[in-house]
mmCIF file of C-alpha atoms in Angstrom:
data_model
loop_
_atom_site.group_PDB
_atom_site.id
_atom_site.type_symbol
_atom_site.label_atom_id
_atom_site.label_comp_id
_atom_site.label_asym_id
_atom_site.label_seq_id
_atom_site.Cartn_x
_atom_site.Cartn_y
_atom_site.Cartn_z
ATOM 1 C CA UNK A 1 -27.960 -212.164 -110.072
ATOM 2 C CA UNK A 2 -26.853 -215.991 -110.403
ATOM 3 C CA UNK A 3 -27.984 -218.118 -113.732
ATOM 4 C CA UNK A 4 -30.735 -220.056 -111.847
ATOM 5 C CA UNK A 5 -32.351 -216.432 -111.032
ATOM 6 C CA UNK A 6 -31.901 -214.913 -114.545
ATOM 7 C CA UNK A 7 -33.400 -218.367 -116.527
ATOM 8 C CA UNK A 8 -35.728 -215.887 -118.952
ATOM 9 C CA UNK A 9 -37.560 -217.105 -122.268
ATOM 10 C CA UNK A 10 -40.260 -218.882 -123.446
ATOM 11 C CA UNK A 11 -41.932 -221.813 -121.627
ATOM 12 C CA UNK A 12 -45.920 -222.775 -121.738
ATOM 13 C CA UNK A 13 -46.809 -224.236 -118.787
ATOM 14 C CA UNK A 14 -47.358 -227.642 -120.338
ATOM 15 C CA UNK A 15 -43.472 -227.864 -120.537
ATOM 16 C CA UNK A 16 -42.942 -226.265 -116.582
ATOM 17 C CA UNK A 17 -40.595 -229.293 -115.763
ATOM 18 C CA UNK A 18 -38.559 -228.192 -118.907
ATOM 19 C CA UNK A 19 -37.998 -224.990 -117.221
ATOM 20 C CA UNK A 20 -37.230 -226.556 -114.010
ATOM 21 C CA UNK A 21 -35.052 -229.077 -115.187
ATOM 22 C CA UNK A 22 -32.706 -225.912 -116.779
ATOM 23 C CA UNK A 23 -32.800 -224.082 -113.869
ATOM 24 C CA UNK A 24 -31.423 -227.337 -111.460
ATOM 25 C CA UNK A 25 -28.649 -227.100 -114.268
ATOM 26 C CA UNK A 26 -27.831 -223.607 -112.876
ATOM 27 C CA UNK A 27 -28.645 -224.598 -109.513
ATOM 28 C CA UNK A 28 -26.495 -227.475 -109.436
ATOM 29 C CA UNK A 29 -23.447 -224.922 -110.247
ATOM 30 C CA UNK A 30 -23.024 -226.860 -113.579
ATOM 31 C CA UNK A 31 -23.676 -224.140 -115.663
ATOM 32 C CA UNK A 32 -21.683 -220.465 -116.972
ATOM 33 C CA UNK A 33 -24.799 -219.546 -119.732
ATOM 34 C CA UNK A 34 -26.877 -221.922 -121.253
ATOM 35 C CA UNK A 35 -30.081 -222.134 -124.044
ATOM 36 C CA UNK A 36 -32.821 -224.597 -124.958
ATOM 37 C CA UNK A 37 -34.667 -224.653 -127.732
ATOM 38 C CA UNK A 38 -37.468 -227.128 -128.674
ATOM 39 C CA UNK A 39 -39.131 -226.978 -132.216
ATOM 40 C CA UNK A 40 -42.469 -228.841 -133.262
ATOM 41 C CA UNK A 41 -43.558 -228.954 -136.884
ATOM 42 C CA UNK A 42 -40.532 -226.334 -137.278
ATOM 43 C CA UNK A 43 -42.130 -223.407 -134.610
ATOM 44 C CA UNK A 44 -40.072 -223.070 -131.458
ATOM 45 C CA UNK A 45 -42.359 -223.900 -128.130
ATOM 46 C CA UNK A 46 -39.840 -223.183 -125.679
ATOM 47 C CA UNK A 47 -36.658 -221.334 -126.198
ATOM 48 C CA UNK A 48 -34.959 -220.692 -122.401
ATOM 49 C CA UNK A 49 -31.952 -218.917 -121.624
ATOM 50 C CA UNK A 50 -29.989 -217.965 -118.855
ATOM 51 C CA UNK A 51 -26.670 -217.089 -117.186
ATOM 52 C CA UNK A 52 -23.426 -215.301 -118.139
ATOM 53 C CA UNK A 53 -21.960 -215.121 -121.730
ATOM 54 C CA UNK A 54 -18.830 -214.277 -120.174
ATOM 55 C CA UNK A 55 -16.792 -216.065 -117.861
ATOM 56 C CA UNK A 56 -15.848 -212.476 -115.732
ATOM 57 C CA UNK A 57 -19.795 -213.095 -115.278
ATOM 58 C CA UNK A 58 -20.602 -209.038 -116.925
ATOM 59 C CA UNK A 59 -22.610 -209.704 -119.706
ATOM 60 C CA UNK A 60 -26.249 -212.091 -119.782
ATOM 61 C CA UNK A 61 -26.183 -214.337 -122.199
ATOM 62 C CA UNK A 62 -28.826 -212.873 -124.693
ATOM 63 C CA UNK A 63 -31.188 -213.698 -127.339
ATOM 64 C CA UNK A 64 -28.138 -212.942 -129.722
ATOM 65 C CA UNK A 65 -25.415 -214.513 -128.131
ATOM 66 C CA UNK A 66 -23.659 -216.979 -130.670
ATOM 67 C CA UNK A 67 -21.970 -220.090 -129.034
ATOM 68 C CA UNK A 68 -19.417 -222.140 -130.427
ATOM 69 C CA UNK A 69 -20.655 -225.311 -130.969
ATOM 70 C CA UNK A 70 -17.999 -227.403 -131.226
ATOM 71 C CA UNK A 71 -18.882 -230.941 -133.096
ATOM 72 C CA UNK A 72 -22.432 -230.151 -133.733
ATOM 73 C CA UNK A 73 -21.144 -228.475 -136.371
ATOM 74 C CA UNK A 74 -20.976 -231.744 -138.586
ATOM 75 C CA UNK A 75 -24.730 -231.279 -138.421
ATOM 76 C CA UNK A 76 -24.887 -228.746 -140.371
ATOM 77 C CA UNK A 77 -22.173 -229.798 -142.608
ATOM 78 C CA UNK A 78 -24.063 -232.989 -143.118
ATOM 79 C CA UNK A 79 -27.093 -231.282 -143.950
ATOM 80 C CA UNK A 80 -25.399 -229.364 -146.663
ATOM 81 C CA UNK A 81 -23.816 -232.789 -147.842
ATOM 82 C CA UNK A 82 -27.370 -233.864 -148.132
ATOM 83 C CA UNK A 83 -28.444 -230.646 -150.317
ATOM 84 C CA UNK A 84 -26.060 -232.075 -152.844
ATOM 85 C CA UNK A 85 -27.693 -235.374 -152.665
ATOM 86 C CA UNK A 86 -31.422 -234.245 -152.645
ATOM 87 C CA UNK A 87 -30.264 -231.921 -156.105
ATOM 88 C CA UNK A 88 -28.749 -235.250 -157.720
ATOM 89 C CA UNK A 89 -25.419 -233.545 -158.052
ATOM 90 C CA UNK A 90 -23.696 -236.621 -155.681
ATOM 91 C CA UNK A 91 -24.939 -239.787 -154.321
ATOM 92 C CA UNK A 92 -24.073 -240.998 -150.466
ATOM 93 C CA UNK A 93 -22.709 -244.169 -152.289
ATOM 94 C CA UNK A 94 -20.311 -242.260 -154.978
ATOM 95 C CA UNK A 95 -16.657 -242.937 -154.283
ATOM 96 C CA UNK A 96 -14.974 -239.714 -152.944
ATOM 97 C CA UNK A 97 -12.193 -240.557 -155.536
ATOM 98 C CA UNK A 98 -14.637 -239.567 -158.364
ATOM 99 C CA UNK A 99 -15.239 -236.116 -157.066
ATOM 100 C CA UNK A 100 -11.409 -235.470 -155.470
ATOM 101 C CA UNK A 101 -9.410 -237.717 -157.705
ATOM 102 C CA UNK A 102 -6.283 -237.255 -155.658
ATOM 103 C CA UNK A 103 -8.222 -238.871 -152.468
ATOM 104 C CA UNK A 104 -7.961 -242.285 -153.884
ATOM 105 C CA UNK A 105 -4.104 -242.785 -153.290
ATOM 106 C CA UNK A 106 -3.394 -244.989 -150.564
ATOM 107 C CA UNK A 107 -5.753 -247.406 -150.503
ATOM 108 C CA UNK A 108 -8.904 -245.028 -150.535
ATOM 109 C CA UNK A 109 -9.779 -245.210 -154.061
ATOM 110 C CA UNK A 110 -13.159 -247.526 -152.936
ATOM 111 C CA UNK A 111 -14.625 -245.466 -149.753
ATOM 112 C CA UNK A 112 -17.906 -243.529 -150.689
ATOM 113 C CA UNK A 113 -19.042 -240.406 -149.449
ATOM 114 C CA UNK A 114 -21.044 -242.050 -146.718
ATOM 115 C CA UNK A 115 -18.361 -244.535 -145.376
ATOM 116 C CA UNK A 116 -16.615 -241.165 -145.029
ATOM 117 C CA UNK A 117 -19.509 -239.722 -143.487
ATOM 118 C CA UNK A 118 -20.215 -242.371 -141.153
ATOM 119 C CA UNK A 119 -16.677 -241.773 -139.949
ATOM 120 C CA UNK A 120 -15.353 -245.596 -142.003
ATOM 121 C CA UNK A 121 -12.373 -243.913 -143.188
ATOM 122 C CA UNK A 122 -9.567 -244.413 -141.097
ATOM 123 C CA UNK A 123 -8.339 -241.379 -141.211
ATOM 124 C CA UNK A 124 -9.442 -239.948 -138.074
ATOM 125 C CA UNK A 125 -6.462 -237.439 -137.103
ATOM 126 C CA UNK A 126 -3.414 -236.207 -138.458
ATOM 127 C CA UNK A 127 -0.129 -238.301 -138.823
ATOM 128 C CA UNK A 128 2.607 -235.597 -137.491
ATOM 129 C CA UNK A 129 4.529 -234.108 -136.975
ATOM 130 C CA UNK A 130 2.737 -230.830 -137.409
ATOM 131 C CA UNK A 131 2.151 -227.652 -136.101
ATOM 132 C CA UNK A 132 -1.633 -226.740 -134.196
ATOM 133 C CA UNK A 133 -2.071 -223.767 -136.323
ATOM 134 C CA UNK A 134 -1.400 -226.104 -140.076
ATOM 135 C CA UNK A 135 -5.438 -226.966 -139.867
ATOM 136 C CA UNK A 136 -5.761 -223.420 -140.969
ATOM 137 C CA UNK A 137 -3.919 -224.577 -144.385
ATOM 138 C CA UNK A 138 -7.301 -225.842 -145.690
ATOM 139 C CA UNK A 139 -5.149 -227.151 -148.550
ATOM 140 C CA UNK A 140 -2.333 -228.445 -146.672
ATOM 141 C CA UNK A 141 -4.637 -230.788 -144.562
ATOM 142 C CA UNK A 142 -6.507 -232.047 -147.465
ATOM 143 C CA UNK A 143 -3.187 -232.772 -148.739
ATOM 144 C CA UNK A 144 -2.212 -234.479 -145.546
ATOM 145 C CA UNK A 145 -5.756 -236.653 -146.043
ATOM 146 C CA UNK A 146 -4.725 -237.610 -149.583
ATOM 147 C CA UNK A 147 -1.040 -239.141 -148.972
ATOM 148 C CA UNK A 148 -2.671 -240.910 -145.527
ATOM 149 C CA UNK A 149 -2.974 -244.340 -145.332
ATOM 150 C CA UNK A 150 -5.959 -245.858 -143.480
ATOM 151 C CA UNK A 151 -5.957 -246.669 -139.873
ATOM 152 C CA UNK A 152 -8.020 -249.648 -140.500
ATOM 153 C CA UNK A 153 -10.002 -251.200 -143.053
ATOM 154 C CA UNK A 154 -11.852 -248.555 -144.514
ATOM 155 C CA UNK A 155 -15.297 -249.761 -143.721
ATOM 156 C CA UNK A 156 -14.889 -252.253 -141.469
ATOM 157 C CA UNK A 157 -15.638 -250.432 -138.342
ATOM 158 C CA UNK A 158 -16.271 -246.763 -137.440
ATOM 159 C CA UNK A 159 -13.470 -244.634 -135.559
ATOM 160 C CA UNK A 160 -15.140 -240.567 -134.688
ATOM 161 C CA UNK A 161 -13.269 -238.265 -136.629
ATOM 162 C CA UNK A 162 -13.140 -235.377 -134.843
ATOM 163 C CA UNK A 163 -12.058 -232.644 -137.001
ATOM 164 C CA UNK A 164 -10.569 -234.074 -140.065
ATOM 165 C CA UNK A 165 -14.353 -234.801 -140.449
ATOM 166 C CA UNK A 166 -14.910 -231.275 -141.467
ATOM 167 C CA UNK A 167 -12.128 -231.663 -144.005
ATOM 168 C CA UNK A 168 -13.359 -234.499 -145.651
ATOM 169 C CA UNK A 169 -17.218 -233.467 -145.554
ATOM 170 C CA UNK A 170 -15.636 -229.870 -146.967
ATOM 171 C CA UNK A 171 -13.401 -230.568 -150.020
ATOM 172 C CA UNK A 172 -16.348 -233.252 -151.235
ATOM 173 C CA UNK A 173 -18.648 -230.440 -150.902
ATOM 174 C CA UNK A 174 -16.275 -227.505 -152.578
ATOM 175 C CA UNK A 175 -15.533 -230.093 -155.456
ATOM 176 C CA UNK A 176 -18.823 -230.679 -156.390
ATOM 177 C CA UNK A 177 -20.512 -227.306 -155.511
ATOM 178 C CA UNK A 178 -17.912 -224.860 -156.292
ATOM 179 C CA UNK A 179 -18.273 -223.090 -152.852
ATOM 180 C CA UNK A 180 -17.152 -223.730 -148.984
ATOM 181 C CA UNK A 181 -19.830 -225.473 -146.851
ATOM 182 C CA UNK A 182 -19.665 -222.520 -144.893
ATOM 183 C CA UNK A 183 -20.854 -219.971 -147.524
ATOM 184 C CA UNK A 184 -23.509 -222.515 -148.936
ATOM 185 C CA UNK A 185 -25.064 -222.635 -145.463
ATOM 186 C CA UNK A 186 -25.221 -218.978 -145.069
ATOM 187 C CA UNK A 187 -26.549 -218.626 -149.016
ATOM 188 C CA UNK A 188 -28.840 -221.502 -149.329
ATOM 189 C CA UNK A 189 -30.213 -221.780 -145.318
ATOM 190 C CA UNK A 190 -29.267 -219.251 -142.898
ATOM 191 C CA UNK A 191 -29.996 -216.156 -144.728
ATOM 192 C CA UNK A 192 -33.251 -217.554 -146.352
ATOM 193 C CA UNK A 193 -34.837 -218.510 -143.430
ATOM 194 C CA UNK A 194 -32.925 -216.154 -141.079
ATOM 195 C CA UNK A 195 -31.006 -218.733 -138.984
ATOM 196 C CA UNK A 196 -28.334 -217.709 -136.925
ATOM 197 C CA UNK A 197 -26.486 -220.432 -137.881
ATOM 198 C CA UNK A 198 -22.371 -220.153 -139.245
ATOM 199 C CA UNK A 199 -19.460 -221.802 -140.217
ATOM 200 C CA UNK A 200 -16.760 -219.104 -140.750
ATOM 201 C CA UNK A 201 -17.633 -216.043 -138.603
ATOM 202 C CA UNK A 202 -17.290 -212.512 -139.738
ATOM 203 C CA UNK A 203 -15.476 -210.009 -138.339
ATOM 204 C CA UNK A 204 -18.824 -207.637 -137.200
ATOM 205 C CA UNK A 205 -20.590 -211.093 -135.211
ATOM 206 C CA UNK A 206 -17.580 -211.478 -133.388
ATOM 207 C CA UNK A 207 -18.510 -208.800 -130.542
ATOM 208 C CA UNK A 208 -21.323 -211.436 -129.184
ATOM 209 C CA UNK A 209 -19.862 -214.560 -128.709
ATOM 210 C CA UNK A 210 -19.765 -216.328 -125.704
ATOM 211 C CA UNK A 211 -16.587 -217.038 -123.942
ATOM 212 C CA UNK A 212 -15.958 -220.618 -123.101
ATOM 213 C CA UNK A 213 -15.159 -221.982 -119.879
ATOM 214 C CA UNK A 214 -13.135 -225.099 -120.793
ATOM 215 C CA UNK A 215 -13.863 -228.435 -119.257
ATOM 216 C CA UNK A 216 -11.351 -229.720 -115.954
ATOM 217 C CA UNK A 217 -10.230 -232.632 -118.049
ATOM 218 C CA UNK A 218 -9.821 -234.693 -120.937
ATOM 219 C CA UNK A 219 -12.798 -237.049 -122.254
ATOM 220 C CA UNK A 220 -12.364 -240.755 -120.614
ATOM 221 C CA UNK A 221 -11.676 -242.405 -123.803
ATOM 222 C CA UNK A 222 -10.489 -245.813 -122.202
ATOM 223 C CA UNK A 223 -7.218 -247.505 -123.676
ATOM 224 C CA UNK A 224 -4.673 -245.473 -125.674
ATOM 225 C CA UNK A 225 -4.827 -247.029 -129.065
ATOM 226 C CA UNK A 226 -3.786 -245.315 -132.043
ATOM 227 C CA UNK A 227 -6.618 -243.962 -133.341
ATOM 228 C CA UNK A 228 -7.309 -242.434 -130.172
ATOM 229 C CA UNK A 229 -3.894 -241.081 -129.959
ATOM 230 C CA UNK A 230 -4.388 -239.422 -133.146
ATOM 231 C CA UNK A 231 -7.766 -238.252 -132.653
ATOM 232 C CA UNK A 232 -7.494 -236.566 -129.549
ATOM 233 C CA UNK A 233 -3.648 -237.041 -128.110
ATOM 234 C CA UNK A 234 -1.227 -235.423 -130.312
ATOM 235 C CA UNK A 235 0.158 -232.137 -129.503
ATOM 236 C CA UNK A 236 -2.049 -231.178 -133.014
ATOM 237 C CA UNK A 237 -5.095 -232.934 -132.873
ATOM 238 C CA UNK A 238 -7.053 -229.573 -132.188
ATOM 239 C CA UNK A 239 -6.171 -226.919 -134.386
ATOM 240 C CA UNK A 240 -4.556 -223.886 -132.254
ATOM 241 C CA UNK A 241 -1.810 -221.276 -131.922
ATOM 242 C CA UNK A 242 -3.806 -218.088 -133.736
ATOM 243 C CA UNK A 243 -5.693 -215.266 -132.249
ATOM 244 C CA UNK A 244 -9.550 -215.786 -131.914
ATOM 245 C CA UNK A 245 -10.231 -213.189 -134.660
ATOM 246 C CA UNK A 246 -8.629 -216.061 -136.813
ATOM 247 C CA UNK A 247 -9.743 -218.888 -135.198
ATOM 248 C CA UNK A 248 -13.405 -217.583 -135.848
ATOM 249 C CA UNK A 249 -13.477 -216.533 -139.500
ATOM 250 C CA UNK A 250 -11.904 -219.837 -140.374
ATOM 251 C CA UNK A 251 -14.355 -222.608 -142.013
ATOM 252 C CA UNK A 252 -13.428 -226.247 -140.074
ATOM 253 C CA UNK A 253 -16.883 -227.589 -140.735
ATOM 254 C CA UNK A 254 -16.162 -230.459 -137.985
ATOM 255 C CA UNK A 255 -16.098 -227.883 -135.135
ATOM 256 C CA UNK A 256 -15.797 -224.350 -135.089
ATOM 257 C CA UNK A 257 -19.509 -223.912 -135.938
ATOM 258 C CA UNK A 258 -21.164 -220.519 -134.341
ATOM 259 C CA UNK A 259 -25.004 -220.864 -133.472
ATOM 260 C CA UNK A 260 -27.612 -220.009 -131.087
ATOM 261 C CA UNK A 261 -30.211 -222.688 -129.856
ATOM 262 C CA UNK A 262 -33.171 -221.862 -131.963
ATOM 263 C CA UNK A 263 -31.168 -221.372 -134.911
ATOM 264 C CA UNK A 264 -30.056 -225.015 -134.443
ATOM 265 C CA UNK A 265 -34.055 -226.726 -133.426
ATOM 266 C CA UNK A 266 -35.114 -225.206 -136.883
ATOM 267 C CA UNK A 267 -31.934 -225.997 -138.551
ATOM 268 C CA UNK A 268 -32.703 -229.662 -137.671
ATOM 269 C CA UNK A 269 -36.545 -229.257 -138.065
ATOM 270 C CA UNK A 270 -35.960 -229.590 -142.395
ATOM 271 C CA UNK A 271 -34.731 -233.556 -141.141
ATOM 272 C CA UNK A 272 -37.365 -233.850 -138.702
ATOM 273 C CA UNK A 273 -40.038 -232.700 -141.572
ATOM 274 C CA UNK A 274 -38.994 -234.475 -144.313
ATOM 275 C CA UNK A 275 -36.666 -231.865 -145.854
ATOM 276 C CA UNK A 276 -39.541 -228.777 -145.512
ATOM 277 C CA UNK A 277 -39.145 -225.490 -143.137
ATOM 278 C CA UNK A 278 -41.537 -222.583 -143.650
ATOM 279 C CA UNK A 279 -42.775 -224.590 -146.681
ATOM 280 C CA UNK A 280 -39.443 -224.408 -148.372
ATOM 281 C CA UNK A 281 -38.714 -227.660 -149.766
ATOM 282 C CA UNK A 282 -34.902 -227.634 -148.414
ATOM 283 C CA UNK A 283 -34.263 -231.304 -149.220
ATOM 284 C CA UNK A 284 -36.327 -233.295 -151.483
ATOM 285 C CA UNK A 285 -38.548 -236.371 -149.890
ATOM 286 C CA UNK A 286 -36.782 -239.326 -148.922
ATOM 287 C CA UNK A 287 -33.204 -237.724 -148.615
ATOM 288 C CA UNK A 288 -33.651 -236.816 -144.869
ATOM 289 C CA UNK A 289 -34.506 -240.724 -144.230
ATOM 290 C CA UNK A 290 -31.341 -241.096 -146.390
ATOM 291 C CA UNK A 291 -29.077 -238.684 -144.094
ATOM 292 C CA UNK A 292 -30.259 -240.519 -141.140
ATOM 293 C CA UNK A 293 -30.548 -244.359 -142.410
ATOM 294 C CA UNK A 294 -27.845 -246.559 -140.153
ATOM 295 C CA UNK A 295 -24.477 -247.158 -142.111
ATOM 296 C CA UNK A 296 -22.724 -248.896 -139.478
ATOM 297 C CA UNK A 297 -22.980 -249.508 -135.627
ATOM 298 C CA UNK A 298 -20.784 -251.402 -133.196
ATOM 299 C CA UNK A 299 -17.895 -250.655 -130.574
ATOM 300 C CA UNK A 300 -16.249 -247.033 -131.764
ATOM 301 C CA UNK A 301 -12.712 -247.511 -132.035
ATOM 302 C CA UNK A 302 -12.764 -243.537 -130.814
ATOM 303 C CA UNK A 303 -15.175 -243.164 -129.034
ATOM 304 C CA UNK A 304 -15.954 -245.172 -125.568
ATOM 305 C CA UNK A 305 -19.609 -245.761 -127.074
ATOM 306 C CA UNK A 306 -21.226 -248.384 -129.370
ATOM 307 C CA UNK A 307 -22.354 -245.880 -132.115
ATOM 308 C CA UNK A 308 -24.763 -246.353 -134.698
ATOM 309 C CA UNK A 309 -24.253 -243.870 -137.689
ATOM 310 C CA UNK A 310 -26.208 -242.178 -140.101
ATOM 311 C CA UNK A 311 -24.437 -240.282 -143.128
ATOM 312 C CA UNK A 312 -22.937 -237.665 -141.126
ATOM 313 C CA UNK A 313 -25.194 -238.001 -137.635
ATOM 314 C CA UNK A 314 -25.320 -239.663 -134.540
ATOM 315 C CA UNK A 315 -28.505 -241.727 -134.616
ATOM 316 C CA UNK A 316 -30.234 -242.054 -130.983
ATOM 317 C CA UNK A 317 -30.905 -245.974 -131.191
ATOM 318 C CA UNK A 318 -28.764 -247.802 -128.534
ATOM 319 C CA UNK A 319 -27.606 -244.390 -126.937
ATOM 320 C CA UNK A 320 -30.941 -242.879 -125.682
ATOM 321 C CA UNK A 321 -29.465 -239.324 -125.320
ATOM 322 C CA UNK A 322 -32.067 -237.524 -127.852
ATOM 323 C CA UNK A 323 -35.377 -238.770 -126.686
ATOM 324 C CA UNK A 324 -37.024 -242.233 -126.753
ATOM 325 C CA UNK A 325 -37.385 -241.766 -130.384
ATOM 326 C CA UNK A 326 -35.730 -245.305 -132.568
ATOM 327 C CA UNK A 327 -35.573 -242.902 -135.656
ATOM 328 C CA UNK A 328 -33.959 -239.717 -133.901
ATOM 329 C CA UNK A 329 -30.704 -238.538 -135.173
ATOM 330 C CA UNK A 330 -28.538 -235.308 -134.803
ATOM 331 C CA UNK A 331 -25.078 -234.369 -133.302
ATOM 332 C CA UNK A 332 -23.411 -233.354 -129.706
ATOM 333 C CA UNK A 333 -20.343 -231.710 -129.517
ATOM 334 C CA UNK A 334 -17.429 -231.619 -127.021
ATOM 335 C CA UNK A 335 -18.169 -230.189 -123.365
ATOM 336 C CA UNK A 336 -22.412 -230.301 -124.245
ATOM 337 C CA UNK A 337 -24.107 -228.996 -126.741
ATOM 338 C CA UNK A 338 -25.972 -230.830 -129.170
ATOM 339 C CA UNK A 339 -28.936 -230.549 -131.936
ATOM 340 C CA UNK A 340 -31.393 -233.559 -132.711
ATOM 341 C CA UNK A 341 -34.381 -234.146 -134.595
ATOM 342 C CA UNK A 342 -36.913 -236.728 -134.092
ATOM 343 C CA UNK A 343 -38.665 -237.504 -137.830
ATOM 344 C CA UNK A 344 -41.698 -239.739 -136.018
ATOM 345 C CA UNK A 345 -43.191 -236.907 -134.276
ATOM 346 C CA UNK A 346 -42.181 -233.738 -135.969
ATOM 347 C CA UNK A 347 -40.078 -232.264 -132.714
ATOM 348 C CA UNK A 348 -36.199 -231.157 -132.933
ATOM 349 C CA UNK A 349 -34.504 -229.467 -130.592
ATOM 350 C CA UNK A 350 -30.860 -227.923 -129.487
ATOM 351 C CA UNK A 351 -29.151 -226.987 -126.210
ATOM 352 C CA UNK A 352 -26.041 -224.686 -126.113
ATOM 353 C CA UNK A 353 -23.564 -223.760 -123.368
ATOM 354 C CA UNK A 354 -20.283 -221.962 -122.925
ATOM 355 C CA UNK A 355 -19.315 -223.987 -119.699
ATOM 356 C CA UNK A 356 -17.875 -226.995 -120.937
ATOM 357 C CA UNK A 357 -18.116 -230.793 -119.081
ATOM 358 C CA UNK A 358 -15.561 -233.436 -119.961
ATOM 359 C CA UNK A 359 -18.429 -235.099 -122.266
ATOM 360 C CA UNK A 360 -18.250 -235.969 -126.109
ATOM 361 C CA UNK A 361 -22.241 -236.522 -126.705
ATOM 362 C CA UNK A 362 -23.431 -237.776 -123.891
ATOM 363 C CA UNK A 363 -24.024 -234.687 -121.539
ATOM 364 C CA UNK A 364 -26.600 -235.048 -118.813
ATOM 365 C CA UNK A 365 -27.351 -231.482 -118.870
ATOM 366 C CA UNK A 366 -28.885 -231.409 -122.434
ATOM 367 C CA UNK A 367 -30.492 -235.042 -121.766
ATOM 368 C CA UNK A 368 -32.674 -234.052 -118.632
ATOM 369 C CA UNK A 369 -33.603 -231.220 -120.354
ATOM 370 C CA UNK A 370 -34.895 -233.534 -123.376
ATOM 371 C CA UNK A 371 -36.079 -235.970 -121.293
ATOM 372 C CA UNK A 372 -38.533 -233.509 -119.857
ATOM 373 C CA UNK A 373 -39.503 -232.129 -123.115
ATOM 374 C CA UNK A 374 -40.606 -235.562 -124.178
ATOM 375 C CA UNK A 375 -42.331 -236.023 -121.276
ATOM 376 C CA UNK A 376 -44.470 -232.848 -121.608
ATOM 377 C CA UNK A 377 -45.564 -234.033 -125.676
#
C-alpha cells in the first residue's frame, strides 16, 4: 500500500478535485502521511487522510494520529491571547511592562502586547551563548527576554520570531490569567468542544504521534543578517538535547503544538465565525476582527516575505497562500502545515504532515489543496 492508494476520509463529490489534488501530493512522492480538513460555518466537509504515521512506513496515519505542528502553534496561542482580550482582562494595545514589570528593562518599557504579537519586538532569538536544551527553563528564557536589548526599533518593522514568540505570548498570558496557555487551551477549548488540539502533551497521547521526516535543508532565508542569525542560525535557536518524552510534555507555545487537522479547521472556525463554535460564544463580537486587523506589513527582516500581520497571525493579503480571501488570516509552520480561517465566507481549514519541505508558510502542498477547496465553494 503507498499513500496515494490509502488517501481515505471524507470528500462530497462537489470537492472531487480536493481529493485529487491530495492524492498528486502522494503521487508526486512529496508526501510520508498527510490530513486535510475544511470547515464551513464550523462543520467539517471534507476531512482526508492518508499515508504512513511512521517513517519505517508500519503504521497508517489514522483518524487519531496527533502531528506536531510546528509554528501553527502561535495560532492557538494567539487565540488564547485573544480570550483575554474578548474577557477585558488585557487590551492588544496594553504595554507588556504593565502585566510583566520586569519586561520593560532595556528599552521595552513602550511595546504593547500586539507589537509583540505582530512579531515588532526585536527580540526574535536568543543572544548566547546557551545550551539547546535552556528553552526548557521556561523561567530562564523569560529571563533571557527581560535583560535583551532590541534588535531594532521596537515597532519599526516586523522580524518572525520563531520560538521566543511562544515565550512572550506565554508569560503575558500566565501573568494575567494565572495559568500556562497550554492548560487554558485544554480547559477553556479543547476539552469543551472536544478538540484534539495541545500544547504540552501528556504522557498517555504520546503512543500516537507521528514521526517526522525532517526537511533536506535549511529555509532560503536570503542574506545572513543578525536577526536571521539569531532566529534560525545559532547552535540554540531550536530548543534540543532532551528525549522526546520531554520534548513533548513541555509547553513552547511558538512550536511544539500537537494537533490533528480537524481539530485545527474548528479551532480556527471561532475566528472565521465571529468568535462562536457550536453556539459557544468563545470570543466576544468584534475581537476576532481585532486578532486579525493588520498591525504592520512590509519586507520581514526574518523572513524572505513581505508580511502583513495581525495580532499573532499571518494575514493572507499580499501572500495568497490561504485562499483568495483579503480578510483571511491564520498560521503555517515549518516544513507545511498550516491552519487559516476566512471570516467573509464562514470556511477555515488546516492541513498537517509529518514529511517536512524546506518551507516556512508558503508550502505548495497545503496551497493546491486550498486552492481547490475554494474552487469547489
Amino acid at each position: 500500500m503507498n499513500g496515494q492508494d490509502s488517501v481515505r476520509g471524507v470528500c462530497p463529490p462537489r470537492f472531487a478535485a480536493v481529493r485529487e489534488a491530495f492524492a498528486a501530493n502522494f503521487a508526486e512522492n512529496r508526501e510520508l502521511g498527510a490530513r486535510f480538513a475544511l470547515a464551513i460555518d464550523g462543520a467539517i466537509v471534507v476531512d482526508l487522510m492518508g499515508g504512513w504515521s511512521d517513517r519505517a512506513m508500519t503504521r497508517p496515519f489514522a483518524e487519531d494520529t496527533l502531528t506536531q505542528v510546528f509554528s501553527t502553534t502561535k495560532a492557538m496561542a494567539s487565540l488564547m491571547v485573544a480570550r483575554l482580550v474578548g474577557q477585558g482582562r488585557l487590551s492588544y494595545q496594553t504595554p507588556v511592562a504593565e502585566v510583566w514589570p520586569a519586561f520593560g528593562a532595556a528599552g521595552k518599557a513602550g511595546l504593547t502586547v500586539e507589537q509583540v504579537l505582530s512579531h515588532q519586538a526585536g527580540l526574535c532569538g536568543l543572544e548566547g551563548p546557551m545550551s539547546p536544551a535552556d528553552w526548557y527553563d521556561w523561567d530562564g528564557v523569560c529571563a533571557r527576554l527581560e535583560a535583551m536589548t532590541p534588535l531594532w526599533a521596537p515597532g519599526t518593522a516586523s522580524g518572525y520570531h520563531p520560538v521566543t514568540f511562544g515565550y512572550l505570548a506565554g508569560e503575558i498570558f500566565r501573568r494575567v490569567d494565572g495559568r500556562t496557555i497550554g492548560t487554558a487551551l485544554r480547559e477553556d477549548i479543547a476539552a469543551p468542544h472536544e478538540l484534539d488540539l495541545w500544547i504540552g502533551l501528556p504522557d498517555a497521547e504520546h503512543g500516537r504521534v507521528a514521526q517526522v521526516r525532517r526537511p533536506p535543508a535549511m529555509p532560503d532565508l536570503g542574506a545572513l543578517t543578525e536577526p536571521r542569525r539569531l532566529a534560525f542560525f545559532t547552535r540554540w535557536a531550536y530548543p534540543g538535547g532532551v528525549d522526546e518524552a520531554t520534548a513533548r510534555r513541555a509547553e513552547i507555545p511558538s512550536a511544539n503544538g500537537q494537533a490533528t487537522a480537524p481539530a485545527l479547521a474548528r479551532m480556527m472556525a471561532i475566528l472565521a465565525l465571529h468568535g462562536e463554535l457550536d453556539g459557544d460564544a468563545v470570543l466576544p463580537p468584534g475581537v476576532a476582527a481585532q486578532a486579525g486587523r493588520h498591525r504592520i506589513a512590509g519586507r520581514d527582516l526574518v523572513l524572505p516575505y513581505e508580511m502583513s500581520w495581525g495580532a499573532g497571525f499571518i494575514r493572507n493579503e499580499g501572500l495568497w497562500i490561504y485562499g483568495p480571501g483579503r480578510q483571511s488570516f491564520g498560521h503555517s509552520g515549518w516544513g507545511g502545515s498550516c491552519a487559516f480561517a476566512d471570516p467573509e465566507r464562514g470556511v477555515s481549514g488546516a492541513y498537517v504532515m509529518n514529511r517536512q519541505s524546506a518551507e516556512l508558510i508558503a508550502d505548495t502542498r497545503s496551497r493546491r489543496l486550498i486552492e481547490a477547496a475554494y474552487a469547489a465553494l
